[in-house]
Short mmCIF file of C-alpha atoms in Angstrom, two decimals:
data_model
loop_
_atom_site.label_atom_id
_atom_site.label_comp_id
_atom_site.label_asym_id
_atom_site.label_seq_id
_atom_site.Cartn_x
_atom_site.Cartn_y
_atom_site.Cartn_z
CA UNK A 843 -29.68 5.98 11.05
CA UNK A 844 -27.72 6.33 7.42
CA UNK A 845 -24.44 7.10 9.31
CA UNK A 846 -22.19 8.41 6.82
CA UNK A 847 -23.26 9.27 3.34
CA UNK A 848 -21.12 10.61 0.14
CA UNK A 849 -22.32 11.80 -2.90
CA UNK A 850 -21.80 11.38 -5.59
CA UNK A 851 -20.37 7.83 -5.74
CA UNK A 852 -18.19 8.76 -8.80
CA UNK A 853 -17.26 11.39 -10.79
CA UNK A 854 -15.38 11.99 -13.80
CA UNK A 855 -14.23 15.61 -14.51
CA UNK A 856 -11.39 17.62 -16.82
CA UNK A 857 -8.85 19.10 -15.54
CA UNK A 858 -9.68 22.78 -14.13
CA UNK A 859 -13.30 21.52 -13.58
CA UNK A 860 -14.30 22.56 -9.92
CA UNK A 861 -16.87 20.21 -7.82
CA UNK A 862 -18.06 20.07 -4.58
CA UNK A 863 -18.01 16.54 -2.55
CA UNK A 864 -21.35 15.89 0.01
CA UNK A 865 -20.40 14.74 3.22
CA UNK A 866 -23.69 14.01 5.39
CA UNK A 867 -23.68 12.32 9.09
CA UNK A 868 -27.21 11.58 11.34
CA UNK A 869 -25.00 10.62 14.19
CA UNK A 870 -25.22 14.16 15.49
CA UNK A 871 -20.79 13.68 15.29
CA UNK A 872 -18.45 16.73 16.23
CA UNK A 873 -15.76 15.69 14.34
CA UNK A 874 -15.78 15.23 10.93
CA UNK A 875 -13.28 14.50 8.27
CA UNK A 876 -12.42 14.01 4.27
CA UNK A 877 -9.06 11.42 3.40
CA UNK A 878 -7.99 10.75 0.55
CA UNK A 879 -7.27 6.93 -0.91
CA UNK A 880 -4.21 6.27 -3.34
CA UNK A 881 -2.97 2.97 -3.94
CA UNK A 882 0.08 2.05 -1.57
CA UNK A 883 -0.16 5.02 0.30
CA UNK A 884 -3.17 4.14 3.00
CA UNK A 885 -5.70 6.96 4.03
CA UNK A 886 -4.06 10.66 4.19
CA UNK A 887 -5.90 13.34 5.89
CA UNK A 888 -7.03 16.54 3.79
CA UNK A 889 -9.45 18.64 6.56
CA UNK A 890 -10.80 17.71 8.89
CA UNK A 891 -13.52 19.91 11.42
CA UNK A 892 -14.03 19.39 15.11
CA UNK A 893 -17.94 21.98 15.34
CA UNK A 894 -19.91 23.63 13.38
CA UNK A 895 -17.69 26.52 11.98
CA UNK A 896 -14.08 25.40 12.60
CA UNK A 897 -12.34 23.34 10.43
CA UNK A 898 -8.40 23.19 9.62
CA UNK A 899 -5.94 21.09 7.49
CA UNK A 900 -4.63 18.07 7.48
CA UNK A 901 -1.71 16.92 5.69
CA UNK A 902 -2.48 17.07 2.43
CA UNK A 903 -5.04 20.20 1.92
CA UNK A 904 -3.82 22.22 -1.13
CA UNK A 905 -6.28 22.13 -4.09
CA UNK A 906 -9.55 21.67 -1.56
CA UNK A 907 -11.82 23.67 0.67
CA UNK A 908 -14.21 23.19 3.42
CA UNK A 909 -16.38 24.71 5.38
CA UNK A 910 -18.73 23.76 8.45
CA UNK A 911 -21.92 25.73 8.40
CA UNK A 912 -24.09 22.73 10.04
CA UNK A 913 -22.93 19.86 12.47
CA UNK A 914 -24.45 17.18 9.69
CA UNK A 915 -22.82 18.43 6.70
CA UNK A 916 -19.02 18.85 5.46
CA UNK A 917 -18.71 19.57 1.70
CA UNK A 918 -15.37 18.80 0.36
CA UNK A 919 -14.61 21.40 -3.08
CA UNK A 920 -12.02 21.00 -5.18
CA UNK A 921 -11.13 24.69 -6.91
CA UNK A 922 -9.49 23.46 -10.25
CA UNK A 923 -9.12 20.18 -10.54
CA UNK A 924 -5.96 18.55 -11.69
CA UNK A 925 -5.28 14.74 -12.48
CA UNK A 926 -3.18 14.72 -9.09
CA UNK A 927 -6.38 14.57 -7.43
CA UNK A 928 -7.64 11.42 -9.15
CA UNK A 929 -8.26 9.33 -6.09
CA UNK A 930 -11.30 7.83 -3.80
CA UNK A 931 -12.16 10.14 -1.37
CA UNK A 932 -13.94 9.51 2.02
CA UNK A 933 -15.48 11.38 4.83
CA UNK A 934 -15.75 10.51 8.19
CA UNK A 935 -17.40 11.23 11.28
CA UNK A 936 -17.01 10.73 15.32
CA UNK A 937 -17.93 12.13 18.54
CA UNK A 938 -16.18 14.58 20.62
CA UNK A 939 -15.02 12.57 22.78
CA UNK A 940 -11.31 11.77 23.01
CA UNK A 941 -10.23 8.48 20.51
CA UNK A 942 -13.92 7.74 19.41
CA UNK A 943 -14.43 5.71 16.47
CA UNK A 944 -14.24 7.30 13.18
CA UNK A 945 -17.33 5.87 11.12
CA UNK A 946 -16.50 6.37 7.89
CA UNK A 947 -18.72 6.79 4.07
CA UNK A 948 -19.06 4.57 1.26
CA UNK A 949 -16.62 6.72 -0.40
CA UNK A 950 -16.47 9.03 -3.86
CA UNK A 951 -14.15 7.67 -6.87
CA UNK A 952 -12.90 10.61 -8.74
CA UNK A 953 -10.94 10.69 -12.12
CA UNK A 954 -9.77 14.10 -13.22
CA UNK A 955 -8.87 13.61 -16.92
CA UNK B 955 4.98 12.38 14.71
CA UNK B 956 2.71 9.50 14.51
CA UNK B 957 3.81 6.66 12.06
CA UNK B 958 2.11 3.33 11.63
CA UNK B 959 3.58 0.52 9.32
CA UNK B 960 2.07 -2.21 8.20
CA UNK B 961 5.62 -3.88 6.84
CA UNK B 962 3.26 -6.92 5.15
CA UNK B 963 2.16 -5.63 1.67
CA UNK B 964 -0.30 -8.67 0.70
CA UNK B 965 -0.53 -12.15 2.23
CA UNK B 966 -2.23 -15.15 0.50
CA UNK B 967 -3.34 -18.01 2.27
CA UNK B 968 -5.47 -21.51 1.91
CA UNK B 969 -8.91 -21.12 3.50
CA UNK B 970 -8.97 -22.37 7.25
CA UNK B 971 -5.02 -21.62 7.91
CA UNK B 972 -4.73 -19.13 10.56
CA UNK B 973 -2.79 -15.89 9.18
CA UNK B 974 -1.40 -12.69 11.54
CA UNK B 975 -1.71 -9.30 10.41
CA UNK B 976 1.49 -7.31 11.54
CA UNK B 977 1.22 -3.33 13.06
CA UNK B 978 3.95 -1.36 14.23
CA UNK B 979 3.52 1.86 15.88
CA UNK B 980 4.95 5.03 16.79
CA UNK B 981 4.20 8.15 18.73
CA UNK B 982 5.27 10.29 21.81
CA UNK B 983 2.31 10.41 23.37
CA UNK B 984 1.35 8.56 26.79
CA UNK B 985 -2.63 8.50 25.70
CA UNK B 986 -3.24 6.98 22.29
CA UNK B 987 -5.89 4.94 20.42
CA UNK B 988 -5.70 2.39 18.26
CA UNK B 989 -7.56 0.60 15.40
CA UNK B 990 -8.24 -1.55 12.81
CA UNK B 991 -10.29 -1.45 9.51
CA UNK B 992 -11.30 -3.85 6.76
CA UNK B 993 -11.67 -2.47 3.34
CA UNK B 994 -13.65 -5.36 1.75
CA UNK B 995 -13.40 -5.16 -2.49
CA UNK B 996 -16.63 -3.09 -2.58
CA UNK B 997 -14.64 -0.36 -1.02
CA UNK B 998 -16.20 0.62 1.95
CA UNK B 999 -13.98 0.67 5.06
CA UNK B 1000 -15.68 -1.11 8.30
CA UNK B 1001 -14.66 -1.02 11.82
CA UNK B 1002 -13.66 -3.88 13.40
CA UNK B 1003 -11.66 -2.92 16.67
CA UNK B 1004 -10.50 0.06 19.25
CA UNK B 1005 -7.88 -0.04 21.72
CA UNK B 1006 -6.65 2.66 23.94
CA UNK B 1007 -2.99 2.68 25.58
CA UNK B 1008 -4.13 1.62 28.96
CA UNK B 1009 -5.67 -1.32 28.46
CA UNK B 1010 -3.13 -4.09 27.12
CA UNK B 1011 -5.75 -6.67 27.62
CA UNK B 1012 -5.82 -9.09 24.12
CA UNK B 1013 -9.49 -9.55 22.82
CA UNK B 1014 -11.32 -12.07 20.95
CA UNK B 1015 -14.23 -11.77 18.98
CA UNK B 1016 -15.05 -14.63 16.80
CA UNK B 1017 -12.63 -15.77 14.74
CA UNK B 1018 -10.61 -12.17 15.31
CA UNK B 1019 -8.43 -11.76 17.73
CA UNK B 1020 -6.04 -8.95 18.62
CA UNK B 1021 -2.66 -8.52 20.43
CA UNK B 1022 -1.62 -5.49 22.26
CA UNK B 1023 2.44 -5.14 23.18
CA UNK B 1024 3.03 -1.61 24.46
CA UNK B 1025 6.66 -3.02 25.11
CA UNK B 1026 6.99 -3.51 21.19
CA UNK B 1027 4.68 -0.81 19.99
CA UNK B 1028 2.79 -3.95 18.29
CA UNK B 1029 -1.30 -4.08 17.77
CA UNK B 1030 -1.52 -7.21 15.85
CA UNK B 1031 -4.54 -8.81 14.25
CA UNK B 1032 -4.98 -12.71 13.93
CA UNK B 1033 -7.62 -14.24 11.82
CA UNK B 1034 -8.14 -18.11 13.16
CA UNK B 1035 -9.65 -20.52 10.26
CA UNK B 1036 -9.52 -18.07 7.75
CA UNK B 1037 -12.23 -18.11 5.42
CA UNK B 1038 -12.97 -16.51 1.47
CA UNK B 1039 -14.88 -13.86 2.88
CA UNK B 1040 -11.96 -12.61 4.98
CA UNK B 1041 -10.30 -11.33 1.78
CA UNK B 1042 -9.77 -7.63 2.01
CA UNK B 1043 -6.76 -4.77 2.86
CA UNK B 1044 -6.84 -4.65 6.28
CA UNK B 1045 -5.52 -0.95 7.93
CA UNK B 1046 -4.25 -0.26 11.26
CA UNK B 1047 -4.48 3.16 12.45
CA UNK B 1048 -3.10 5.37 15.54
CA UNK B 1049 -4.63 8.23 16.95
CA UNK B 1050 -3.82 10.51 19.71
CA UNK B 1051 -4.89 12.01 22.98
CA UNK B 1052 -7.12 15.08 22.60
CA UNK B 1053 -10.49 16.10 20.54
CA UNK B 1054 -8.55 17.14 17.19
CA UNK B 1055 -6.50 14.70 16.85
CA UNK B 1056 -6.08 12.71 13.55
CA UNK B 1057 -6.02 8.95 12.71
CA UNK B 1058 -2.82 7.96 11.29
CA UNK B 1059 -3.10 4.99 8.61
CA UNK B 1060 -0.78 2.55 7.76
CA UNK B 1061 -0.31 1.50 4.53
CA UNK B 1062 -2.55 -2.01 4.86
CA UNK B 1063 -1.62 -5.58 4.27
CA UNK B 1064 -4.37 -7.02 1.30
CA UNK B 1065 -5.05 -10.32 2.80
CA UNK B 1066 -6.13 -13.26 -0.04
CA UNK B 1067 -7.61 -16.53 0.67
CA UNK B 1068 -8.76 -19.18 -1.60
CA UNK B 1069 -10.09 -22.55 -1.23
#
């Protein structure tokens, strides 16, 4: 199994730019999720999905999208990007089941110039 | 609201000293999980250890060890002979009861050692 995978690794874009982040997961996971990484301020949640066709926000979603068309797949987009979202984003995946394991992807470094 | 803090910023310490890795926690909730992660410099974040509000049994694995106090909302994390490869930011993280439920992070402590 490849678990969690991200692409791309990093990205550089200008500001207004849009992009989408891949999420993947072979684990067959209901629950999936993208965080964001800024230094000093830990992991903070931007949407998260618990099936195929339902996702909602976390607690810092303006500026991104999702959507859930598949179990395996959870593409993060950013609509215009602005140098606020320079950070390193992961995605994250774990069962149904109540307080499983979040497995989490290598991660995507973005700078938005 | 769910709140973890991880009060210790960055530790450094001389390989083979033992070093403790504080967590304090806080949530309403009867039924919560908790964990810890290790973010080593190449950036991935690894699993290292689950714990769910029932079960105040410590555990031991290795050189890890980890000590539950529901009495001080406490999940810490001791490394014993601490070696160069144990360098990292080490997270704790709280999550709560039900299928939707998020993981709250704390902030991480970046651990250092050096021969």
């Amino acid at each position: 199994n490849a678990g969690v995978t991200q692409t791309p690794k990093f990205q550089v874009l200008k500001t207004g730019q849009s992009m989408t982040l891949q999420c993947a997961q072979d684990m067959n996971h209901e629950y999936m999720s993208w965080y964001r990484q800024d230094p000093g301020m830990g992991l903070r949640l931007i949407h998260y999905s618990v099936g195929a066709g339902i996702t909602d926000q976390g607690e810092v979603p303006n500026g991104y999208n999702v959507s859930r068309s598949t179990t395996e797949d959870f593409p993060l987009r950013l609509l215009s990007a602005a140098p606020s979202q320079t950070s390193v984003y992961f995605c994250a995946s774990s069962s149904g089941a109540l307080g499983e394991t979040q497995y989490f992807g290598p991660g995507t470094r973005l700078l938005v110039l | 609201a769910q709140k973890v803090t991880q009060a210790q910023t960055e530790i450094s310490v001389v390989e083979k000293e033992d070093v403790t890795l504080d967590c304090v926690y806080e949530t309403r909730d009867t039924t919560y999980y908790l964990f810890w992660y290790k973010q080593p410099p190449s950036g991935e974040l690894v699993f290292l250890i689950r714990r769910n509000s029932f079960d105040e049994q410590n555990e031991i694995s290795g050189r890890y060890s980890w000590n539950f106090q529901k009495s001080t909302s406490s999940f810490n994390f001791t490394i014993t002979a601490s070696q160069v490869v144990d360098s990292a930011v080490y997270f704790c993280a709280l999550r709560g009861p039900g299928t939707a439920s998020k993981l709250t992070f704390g902030t991480g402590t970046r651990l250092q050692v050096t021969l």
